[in-house]
mmCIF file of C-alpha atoms and ligand atoms in Angstrom:
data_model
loop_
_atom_site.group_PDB
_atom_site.id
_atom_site.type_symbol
_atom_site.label_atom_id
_atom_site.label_comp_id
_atom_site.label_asym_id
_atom_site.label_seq_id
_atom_site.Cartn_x
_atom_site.Cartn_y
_atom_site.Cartn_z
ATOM 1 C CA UNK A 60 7.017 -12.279 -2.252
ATOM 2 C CA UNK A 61 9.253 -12.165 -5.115
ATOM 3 C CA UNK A 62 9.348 -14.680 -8.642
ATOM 4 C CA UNK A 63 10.889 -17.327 -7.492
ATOM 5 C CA UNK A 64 8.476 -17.910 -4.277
ATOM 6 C CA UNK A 65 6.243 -19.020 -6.740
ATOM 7 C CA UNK A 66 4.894 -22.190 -6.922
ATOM 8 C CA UNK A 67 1.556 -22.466 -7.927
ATOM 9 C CA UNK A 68 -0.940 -20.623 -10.563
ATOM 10 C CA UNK A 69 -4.369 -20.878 -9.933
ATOM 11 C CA UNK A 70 -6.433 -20.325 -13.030
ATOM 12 C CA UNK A 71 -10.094 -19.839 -12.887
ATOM 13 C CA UNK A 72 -11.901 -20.355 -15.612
ATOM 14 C CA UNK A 73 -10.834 -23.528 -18.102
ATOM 15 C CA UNK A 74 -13.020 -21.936 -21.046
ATOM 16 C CA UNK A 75 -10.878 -20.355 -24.220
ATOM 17 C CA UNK A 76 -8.321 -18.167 -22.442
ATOM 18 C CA UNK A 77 -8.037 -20.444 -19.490
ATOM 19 C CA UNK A 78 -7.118 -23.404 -21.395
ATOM 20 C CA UNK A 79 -4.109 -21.060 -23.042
ATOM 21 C CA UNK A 80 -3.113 -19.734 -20.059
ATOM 22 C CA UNK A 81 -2.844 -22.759 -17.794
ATOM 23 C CA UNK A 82 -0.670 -24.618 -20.922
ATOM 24 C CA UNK A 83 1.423 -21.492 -20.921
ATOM 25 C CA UNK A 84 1.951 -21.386 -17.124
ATOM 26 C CA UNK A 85 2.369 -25.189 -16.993
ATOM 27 C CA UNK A 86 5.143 -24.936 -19.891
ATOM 28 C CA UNK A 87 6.602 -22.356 -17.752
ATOM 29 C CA UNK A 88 7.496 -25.039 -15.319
ATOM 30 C CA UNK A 89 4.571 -24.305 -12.855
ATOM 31 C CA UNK A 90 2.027 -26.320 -11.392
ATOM 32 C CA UNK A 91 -1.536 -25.056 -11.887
ATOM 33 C CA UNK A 92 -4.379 -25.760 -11.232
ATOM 34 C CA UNK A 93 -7.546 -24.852 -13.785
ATOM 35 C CA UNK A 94 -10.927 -24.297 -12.323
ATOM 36 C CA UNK A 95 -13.977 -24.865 -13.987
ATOM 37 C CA UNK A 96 -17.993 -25.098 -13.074
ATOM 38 C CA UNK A 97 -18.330 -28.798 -14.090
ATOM 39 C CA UNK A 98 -15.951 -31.246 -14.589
ATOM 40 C CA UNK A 99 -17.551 -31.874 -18.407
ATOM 41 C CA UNK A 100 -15.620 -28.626 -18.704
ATOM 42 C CA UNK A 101 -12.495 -29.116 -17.234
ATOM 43 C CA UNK A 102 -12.202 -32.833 -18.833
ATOM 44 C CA UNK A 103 -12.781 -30.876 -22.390
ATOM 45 C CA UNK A 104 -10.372 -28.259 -21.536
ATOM 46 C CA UNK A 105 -7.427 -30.650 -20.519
ATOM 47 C CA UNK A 106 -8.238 -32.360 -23.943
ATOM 48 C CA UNK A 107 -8.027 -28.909 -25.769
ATOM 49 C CA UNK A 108 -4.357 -28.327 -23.831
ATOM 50 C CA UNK A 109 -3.350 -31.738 -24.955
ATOM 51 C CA UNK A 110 -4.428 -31.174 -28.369
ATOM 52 C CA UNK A 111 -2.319 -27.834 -28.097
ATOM 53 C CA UNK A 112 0.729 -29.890 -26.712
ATOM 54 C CA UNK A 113 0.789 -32.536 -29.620
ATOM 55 C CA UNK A 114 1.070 -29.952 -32.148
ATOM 56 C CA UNK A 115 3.597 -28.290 -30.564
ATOM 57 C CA UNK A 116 5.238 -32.035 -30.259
ATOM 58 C CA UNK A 117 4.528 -32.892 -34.495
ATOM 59 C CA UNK A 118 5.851 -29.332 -34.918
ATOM 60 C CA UNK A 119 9.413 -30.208 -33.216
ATOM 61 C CA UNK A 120 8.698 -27.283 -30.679
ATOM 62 C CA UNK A 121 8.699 -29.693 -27.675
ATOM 63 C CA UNK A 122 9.326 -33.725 -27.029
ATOM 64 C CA UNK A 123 7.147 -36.026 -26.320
ATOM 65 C CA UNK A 124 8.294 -36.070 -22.874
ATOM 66 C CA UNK A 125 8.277 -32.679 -22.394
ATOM 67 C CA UNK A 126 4.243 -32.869 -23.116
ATOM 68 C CA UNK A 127 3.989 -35.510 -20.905
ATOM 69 C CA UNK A 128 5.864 -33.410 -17.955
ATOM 70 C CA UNK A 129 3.380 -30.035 -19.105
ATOM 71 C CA UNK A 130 0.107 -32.004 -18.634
ATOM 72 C CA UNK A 131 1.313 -33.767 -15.427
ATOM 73 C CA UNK A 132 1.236 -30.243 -13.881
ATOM 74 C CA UNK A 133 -1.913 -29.423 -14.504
ATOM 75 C CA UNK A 134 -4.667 -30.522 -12.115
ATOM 76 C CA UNK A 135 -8.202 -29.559 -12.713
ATOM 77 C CA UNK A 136 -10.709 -29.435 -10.208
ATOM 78 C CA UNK A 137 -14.427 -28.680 -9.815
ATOM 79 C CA UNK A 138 -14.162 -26.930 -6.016
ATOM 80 C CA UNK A 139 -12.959 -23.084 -5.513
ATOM 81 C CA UNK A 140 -11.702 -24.170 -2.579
ATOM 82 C CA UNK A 141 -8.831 -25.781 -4.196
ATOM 83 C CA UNK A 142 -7.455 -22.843 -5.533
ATOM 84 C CA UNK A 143 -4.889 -22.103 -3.153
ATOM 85 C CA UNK A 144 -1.729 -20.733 -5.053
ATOM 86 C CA UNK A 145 0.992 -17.946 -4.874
ATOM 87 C CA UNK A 146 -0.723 -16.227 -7.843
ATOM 88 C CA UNK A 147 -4.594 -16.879 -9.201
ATOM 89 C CA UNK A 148 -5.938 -15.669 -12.896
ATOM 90 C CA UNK A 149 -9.083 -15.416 -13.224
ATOM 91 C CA UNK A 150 -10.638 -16.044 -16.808
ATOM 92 C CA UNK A 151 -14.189 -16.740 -16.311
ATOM 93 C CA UNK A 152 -16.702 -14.919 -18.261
ATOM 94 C CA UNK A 153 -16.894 -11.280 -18.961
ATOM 95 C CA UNK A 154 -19.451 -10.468 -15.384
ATOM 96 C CA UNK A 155 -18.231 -8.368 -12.973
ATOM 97 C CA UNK A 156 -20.449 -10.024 -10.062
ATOM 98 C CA UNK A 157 -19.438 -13.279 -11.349
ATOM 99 C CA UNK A 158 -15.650 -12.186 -10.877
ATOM 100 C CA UNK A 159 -15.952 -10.317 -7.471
ATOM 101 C CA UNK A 160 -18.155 -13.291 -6.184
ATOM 102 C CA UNK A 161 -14.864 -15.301 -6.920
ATOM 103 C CA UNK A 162 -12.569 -13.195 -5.673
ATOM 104 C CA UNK A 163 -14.225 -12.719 -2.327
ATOM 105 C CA UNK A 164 -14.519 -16.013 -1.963
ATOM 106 C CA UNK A 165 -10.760 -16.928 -3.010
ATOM 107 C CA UNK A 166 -9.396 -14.084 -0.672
ATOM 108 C CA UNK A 167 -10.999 -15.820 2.270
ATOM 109 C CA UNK A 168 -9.095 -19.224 1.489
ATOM 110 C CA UNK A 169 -5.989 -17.923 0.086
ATOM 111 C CA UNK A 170 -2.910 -16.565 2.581
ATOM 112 C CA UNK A 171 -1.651 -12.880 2.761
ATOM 113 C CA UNK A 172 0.570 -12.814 0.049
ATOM 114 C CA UNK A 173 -1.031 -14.613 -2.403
ATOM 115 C CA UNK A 174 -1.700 -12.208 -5.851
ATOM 116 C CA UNK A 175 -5.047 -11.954 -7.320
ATOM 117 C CA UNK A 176 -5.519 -11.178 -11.353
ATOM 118 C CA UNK A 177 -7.868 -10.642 -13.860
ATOM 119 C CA UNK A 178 -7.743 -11.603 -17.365
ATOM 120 C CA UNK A 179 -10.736 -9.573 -18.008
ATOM 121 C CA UNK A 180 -10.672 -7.329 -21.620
ATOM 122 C CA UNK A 181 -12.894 -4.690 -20.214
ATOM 123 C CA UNK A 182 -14.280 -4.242 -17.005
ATOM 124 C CA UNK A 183 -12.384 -2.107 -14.551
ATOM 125 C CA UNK A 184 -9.929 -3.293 -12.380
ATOM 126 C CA UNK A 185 -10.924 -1.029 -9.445
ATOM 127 C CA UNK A 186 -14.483 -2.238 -10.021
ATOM 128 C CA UNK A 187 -13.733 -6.011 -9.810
ATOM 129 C CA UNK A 188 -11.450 -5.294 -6.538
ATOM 130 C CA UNK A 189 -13.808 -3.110 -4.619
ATOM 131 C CA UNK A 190 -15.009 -5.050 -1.694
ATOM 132 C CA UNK A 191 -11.778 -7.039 -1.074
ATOM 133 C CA UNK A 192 -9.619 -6.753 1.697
ATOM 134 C CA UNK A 193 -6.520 -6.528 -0.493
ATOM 135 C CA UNK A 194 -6.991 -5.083 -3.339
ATOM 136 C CA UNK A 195 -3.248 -3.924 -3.086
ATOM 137 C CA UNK A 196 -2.531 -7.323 -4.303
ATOM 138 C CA UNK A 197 -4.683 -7.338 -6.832
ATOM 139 C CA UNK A 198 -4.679 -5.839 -10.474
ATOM 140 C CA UNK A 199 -5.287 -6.728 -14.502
ATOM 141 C CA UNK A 200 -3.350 -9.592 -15.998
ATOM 142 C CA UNK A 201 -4.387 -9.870 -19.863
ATOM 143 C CA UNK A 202 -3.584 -12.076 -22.116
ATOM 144 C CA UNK A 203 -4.249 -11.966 -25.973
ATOM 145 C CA UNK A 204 -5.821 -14.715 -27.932
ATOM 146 C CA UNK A 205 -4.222 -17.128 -28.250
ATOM 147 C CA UNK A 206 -2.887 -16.856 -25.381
ATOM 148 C CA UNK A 207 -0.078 -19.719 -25.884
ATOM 149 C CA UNK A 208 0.834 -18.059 -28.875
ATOM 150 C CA UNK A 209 0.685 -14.141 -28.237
ATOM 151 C CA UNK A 210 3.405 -12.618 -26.795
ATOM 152 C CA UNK A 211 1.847 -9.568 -25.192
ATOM 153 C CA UNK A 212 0.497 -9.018 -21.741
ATOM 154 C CA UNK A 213 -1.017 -5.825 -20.427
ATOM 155 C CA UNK A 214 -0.679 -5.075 -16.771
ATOM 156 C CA UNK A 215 -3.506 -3.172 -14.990
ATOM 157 C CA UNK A 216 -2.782 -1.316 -11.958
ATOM 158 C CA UNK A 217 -5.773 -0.489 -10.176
ATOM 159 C CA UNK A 218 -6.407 2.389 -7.721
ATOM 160 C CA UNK A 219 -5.244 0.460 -4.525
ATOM 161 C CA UNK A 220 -2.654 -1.645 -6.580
ATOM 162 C CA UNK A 221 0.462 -1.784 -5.189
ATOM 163 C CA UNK A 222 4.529 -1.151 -6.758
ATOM 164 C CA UNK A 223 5.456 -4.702 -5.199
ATOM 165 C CA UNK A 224 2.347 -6.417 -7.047
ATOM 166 C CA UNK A 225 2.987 -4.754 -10.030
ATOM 167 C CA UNK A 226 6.399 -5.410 -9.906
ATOM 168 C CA UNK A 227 6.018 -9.256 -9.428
ATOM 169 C CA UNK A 228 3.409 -9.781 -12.508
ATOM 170 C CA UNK A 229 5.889 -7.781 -14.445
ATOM 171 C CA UNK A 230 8.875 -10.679 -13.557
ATOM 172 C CA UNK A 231 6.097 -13.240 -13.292
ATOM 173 C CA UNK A 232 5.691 -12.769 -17.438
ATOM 174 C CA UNK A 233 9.123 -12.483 -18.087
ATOM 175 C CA UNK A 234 9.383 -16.010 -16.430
ATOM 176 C CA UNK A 235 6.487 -16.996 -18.519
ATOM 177 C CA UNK A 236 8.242 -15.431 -21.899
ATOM 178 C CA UNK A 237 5.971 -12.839 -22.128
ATOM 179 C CA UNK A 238 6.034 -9.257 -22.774
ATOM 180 C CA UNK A 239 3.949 -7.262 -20.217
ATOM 181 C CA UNK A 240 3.052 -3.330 -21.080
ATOM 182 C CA UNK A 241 2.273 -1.553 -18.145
ATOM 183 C CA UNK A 242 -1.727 0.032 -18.591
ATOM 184 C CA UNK A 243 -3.862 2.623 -16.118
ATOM 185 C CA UNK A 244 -7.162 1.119 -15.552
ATOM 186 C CA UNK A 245 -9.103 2.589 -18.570
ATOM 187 C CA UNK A 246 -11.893 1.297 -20.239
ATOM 188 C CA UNK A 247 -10.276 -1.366 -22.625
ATOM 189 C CA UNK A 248 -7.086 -0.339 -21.452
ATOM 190 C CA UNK A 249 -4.957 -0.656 -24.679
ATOM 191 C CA UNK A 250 -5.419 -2.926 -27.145
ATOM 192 C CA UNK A 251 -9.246 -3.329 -26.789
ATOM 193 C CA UNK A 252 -9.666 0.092 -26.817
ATOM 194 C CA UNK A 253 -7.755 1.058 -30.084
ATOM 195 C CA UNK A 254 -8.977 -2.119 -31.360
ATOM 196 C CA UNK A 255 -12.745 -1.606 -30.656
ATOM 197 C CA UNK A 256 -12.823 0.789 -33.848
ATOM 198 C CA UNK A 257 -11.713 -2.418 -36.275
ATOM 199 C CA UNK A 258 -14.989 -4.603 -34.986
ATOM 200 C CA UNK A 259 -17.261 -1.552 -34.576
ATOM 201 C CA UNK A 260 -16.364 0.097 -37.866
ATOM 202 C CA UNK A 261 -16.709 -3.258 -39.841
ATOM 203 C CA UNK A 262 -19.992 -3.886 -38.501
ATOM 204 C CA UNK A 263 -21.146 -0.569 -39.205
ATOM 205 C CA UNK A 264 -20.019 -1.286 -42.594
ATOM 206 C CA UNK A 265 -22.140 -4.314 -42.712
ATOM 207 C CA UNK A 266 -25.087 -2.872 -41.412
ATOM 208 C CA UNK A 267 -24.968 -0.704 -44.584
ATOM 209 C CA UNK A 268 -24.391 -3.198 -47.152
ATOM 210 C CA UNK A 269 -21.227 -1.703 -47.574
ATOM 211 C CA UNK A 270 -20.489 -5.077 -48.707
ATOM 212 C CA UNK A 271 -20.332 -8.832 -46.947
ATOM 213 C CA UNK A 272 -18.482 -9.956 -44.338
ATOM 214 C CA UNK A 273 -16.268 -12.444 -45.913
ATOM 215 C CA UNK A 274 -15.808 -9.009 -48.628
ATOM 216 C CA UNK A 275 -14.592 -7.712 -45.334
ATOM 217 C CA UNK A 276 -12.551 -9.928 -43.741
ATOM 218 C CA UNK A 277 -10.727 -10.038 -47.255
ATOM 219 C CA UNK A 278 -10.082 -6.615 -47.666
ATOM 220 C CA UNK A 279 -8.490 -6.142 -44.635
ATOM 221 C CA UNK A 280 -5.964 -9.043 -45.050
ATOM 222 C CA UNK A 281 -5.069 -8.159 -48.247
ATOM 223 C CA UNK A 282 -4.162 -4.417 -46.929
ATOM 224 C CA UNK A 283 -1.908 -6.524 -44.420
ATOM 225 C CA UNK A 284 -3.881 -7.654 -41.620
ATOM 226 C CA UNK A 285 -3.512 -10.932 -40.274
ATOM 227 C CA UNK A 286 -7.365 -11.621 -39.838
ATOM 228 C CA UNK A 287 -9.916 -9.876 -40.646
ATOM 229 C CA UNK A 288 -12.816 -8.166 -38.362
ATOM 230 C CA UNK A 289 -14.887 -11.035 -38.738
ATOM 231 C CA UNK A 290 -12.657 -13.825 -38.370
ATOM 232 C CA UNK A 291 -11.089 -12.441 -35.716
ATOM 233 C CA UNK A 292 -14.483 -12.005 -33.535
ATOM 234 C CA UNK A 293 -14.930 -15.906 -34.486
ATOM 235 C CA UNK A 294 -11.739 -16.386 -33.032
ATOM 236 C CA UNK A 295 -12.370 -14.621 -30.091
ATOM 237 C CA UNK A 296 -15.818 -15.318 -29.474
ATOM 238 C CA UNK A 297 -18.710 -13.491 -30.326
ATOM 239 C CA UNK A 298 -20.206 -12.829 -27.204
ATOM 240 C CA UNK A 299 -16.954 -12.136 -25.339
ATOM 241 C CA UNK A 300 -16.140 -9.508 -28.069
ATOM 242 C CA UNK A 301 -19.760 -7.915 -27.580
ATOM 243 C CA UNK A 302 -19.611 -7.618 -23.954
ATOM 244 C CA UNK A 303 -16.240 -5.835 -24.580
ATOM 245 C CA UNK A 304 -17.508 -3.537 -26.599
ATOM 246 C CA UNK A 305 -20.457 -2.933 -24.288
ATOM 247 C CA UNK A 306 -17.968 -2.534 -21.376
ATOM 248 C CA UNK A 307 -16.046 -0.054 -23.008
ATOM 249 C CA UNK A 308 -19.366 2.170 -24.732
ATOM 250 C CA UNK A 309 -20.811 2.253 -20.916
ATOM 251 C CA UNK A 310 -17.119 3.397 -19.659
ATOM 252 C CA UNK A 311 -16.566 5.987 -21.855
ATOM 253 C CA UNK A 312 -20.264 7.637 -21.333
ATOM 254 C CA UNK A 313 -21.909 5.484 -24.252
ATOM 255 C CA UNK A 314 -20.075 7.750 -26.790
ATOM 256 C CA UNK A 315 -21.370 6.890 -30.058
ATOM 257 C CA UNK A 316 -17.971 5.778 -31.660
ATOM 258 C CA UNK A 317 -18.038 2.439 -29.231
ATOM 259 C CA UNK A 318 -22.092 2.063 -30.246
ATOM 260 C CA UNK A 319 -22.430 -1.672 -29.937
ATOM 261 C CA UNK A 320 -23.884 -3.213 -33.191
ATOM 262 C CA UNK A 321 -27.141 -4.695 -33.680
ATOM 263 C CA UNK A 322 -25.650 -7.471 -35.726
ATOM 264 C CA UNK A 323 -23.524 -8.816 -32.933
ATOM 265 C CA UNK A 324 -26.355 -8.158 -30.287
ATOM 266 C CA UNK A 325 -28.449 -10.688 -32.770
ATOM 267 C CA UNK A 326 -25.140 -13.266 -32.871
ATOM 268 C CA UNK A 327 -24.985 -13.382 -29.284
ATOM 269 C CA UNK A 328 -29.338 -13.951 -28.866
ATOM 270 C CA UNK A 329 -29.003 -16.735 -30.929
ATOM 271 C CA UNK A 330 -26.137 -18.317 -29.452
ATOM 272 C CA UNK A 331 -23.906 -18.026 -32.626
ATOM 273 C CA UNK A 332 -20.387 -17.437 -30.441
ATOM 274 C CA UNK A 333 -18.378 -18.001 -32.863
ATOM 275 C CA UNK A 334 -15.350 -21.064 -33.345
ATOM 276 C CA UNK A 335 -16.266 -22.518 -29.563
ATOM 277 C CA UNK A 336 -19.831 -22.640 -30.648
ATOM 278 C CA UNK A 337 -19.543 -24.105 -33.636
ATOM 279 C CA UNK A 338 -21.101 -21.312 -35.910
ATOM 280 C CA UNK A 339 -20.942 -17.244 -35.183
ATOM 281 C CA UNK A 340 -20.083 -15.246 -39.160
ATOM 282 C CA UNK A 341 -18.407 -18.425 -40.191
ATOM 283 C CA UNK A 342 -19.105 -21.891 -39.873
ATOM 284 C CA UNK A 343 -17.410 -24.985 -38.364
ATOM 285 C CA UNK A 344 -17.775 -28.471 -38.741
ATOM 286 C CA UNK A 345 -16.976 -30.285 -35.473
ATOM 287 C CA UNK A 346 -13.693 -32.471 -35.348
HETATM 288 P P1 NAD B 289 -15.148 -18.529 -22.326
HETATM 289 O O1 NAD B 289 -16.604 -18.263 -22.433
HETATM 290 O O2 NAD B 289 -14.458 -19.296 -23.397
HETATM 291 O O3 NAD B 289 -14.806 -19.252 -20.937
HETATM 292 C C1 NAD B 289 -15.262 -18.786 -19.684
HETATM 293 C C2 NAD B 289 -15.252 -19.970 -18.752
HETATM 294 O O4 NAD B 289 -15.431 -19.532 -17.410
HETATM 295 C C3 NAD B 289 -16.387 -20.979 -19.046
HETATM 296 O O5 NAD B 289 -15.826 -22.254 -19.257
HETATM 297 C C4 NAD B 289 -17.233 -20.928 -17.769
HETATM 298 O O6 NAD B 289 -17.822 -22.167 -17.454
HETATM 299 C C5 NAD B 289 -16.161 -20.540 -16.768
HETATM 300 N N1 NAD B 289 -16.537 -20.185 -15.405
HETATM 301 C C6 NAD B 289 -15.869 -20.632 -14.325
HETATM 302 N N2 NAD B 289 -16.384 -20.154 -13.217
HETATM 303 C C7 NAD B 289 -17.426 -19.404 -13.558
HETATM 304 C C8 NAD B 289 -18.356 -18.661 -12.813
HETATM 305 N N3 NAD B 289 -18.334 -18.603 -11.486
HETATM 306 N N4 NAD B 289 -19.282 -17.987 -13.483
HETATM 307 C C9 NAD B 289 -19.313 -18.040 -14.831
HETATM 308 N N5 NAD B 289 -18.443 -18.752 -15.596
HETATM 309 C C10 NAD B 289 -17.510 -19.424 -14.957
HETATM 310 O O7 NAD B 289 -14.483 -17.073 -22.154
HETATM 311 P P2 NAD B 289 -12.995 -16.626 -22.535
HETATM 312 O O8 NAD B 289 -12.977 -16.186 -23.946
HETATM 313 O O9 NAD B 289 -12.027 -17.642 -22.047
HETATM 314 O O10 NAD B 289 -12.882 -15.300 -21.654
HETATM 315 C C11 NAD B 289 -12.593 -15.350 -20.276
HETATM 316 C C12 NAD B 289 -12.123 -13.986 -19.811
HETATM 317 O O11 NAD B 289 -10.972 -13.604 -20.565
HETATM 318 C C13 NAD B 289 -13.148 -12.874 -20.002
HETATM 319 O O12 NAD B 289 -13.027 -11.965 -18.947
HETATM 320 C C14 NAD B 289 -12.704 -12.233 -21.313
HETATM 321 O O13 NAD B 289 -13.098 -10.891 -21.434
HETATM 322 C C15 NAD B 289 -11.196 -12.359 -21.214
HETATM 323 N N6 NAD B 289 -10.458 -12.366 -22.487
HETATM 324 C C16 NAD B 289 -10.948 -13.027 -23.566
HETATM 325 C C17 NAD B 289 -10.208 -13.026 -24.750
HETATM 326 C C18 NAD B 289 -10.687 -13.770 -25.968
HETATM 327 O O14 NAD B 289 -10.156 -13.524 -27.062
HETATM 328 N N7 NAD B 289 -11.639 -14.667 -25.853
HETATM 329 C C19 NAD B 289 -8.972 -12.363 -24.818
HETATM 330 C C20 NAD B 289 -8.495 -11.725 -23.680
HETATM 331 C C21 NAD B 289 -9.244 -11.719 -22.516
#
C-alpha cells in the first residue's frame, strides 16, 4: 500500500491527543473516524475539534467552509467494530493491556494491509505488538501536544516492523504536514526521554522547597522556555505525564534519575489531571 491508497484514519481514543489528531487528519483531507468509550465522550470531543476549527476560522487560517468540509469528515462512533480504515492511531490511555486488547481486536476486523499505530509516549512498541499477527505493520506514531499545532512526529519501528510500514507513516506525515524523526523503540524514545529530566528535576526541586511552582514555571520561561515544567504537565495532563515517567523509570531498570515524584503520584490520587480536569498545579475555571 502506498500514500495515496489511503482513505481512511481510524483514531482510537477521542480524549486530548485524539481530538488533535483526528482535526489534523481530517484537515489533511481524510475521512476519520474517532473512537471513544461513550458517546458523552465523543459528542465532547467533536465540540472540542469544532472549537479548534473556529479559531482557526476568526484567525483567517481557514474559511468558514473549509470548517464546515473538516468536521463533515469526521464520524465518531461508540463500536470498535467500526474502525475499519487503511491506517488506525491509537490514543487511548497510557495501559499497555488496554492498547493490545484493542489492537487484537482491530486486527481481527481490519484487512491485510491495513497499518496499525500507537500514539503512546512510553510504552514499548514491541510490547504493545506482541501477540498480533502482524506486527510488521505495526509501529509508534507520536504526536506532540498539541497535536494540531506541533509539527513533530516520531516514528517507532518496532522489532518486527517492517521498511514498507515505516516507509508509508513517513509519507503519511508529510501528507499530513508533519515532520516525522525516525526513533528505535527505547524507553521514551526521544523527546520524552530527554525531556523526562525537565519534569523530574523540577519536582525534585519542589520537593525541597527549592522554591514554588509558579517560582518555577517562571524561571524557566524567562531563561527562554516556552512553558514551564509545571504548566506544561497541566497542559499535558498530569496523570499521562506520570505514567510516562513511570514507563520510562521501569524501562531503564528504575534508575534513580527517572525516580517518579511523590508530588505527582499525590496529583494523580486525587484526581488533579491537570487543564482536562479542571485543576492539577494550576487552576481552571470551566468555560
Ligand atoms: P486522555 O486521557 O486525554 O484520553 C484518553 C482517551 O482514551 C479517553 O477519552 C478514554 O475514554 C479513551 N479510551 C478509548 N478507548 C479506551 C479503552 N479501551 N480503554 C481506556 N480508555 C479508552 O489521554 P491523552 O492525553 O489523549 O493520551 C492518549 C495517548 O497519547 C497516551 O498513550 C499518551 O501517552 C499519548 N500522548 C499523550 C500526550 C499528551 O501530551 N497528553 C502527548 C503525546 C502522546
Amino acid at each position: 500500500m502506498n500514500v495515496e491508497s489511503i482513505k481512511k484514519v481510524a483514531v482510537v481514543g477521542a480524549g486530548t491527543m485524539g481530538q488533535g489528531i483526528a482535526q489534523v487528519c481530517a484537515q489533511a483531507g481524510f475521512s476519520v473516524i474517532l473512537f471513544d468509550l461513550e458517546s458523552s465522550l465523543t459528542d465532547k470531543a467533536l465540540l472540542k475539534i469544532k472549537e479548534s476549527l473556529v479559531q482557526l476560522v476568526s484567525k483567517n487560517k481557514i474559511t468558514a467552509q473549509q470548517q464546515d468540509d473538516i468536521l463533515s469528515r469526521i464520524e465518531a462512533t461508540n463500536d470498535l467494530h467500526d474502525l475499519q480504515a487503511e491506517i488506525v492511531i491509537e490514543a487511548v490511555i497510557e495501559k499497555l493491556e488496554a492498547k493490545q486488547k484493542i489492537f487484537s481486536a482491530l486486527e481481527g476486523i481490519n484487512n491485510n494491509q491495513s497499518i496499525f499505530t500507537t500514539n503512546t509516549s512510553s510504552i514499548p512498541v514491541t510490547q504493545i505488538a506482541s501477540g498480533l499477527r502482524h506486527a510488521e505493520r505495526f509501529a509508534g506514531l507520536h504526536f506532540f501536544n498539541p497535536a494540531p499545532v506541533m509539527k513533530l512526529v516520531e516514528v517507532i519501528r518496532g522489532v518486527a516492523t517492517n521498511e514498507s510500514t515505516v516507509t508509508l507513516l513517513k509519507d503519511f506525515c508529510k501528507k499530513i504536514g508533519k515532520t516525522s524523526v525516525e526513533a528505535t523503540d527505547s524507553p521514551g524514545f526521544i523527546v520524552n526521554r530527554v525531556a523526562r529530566h525537565f519534569y523530574v528535576e523540577s519536582l525534585k526541586a519542589l520537593e525541597e522547597n527549592v522554591t514554588t511552582h509558579e517560582g518555577i514555571d517562571q524561571l524557566m520561561k524567562n531563561a527562554g522556555f516556552k512553558m514551564g515544567p509545571f504548566e506544561l504537565m497541566d497542559l499535558i495532563g498530569v496523570d499521562v505525564n506520570f505514567s510516562v515517567t513511570n514507563s520510562v523509570y521501569n524501562g531503564f531498570h528504575q534508575d534513580g534519575k527517572f525516580r517518579p515524584s511523590r508530588i505527582q503520584q499525590q496529583k494523580v490520587d486525587a484526581g488533579h489531571y491537570g487543564r482536562k480536569s479542571g485543576k492539577g498545579f494550576y487552576e481552571y475555571p470551566k468555560k
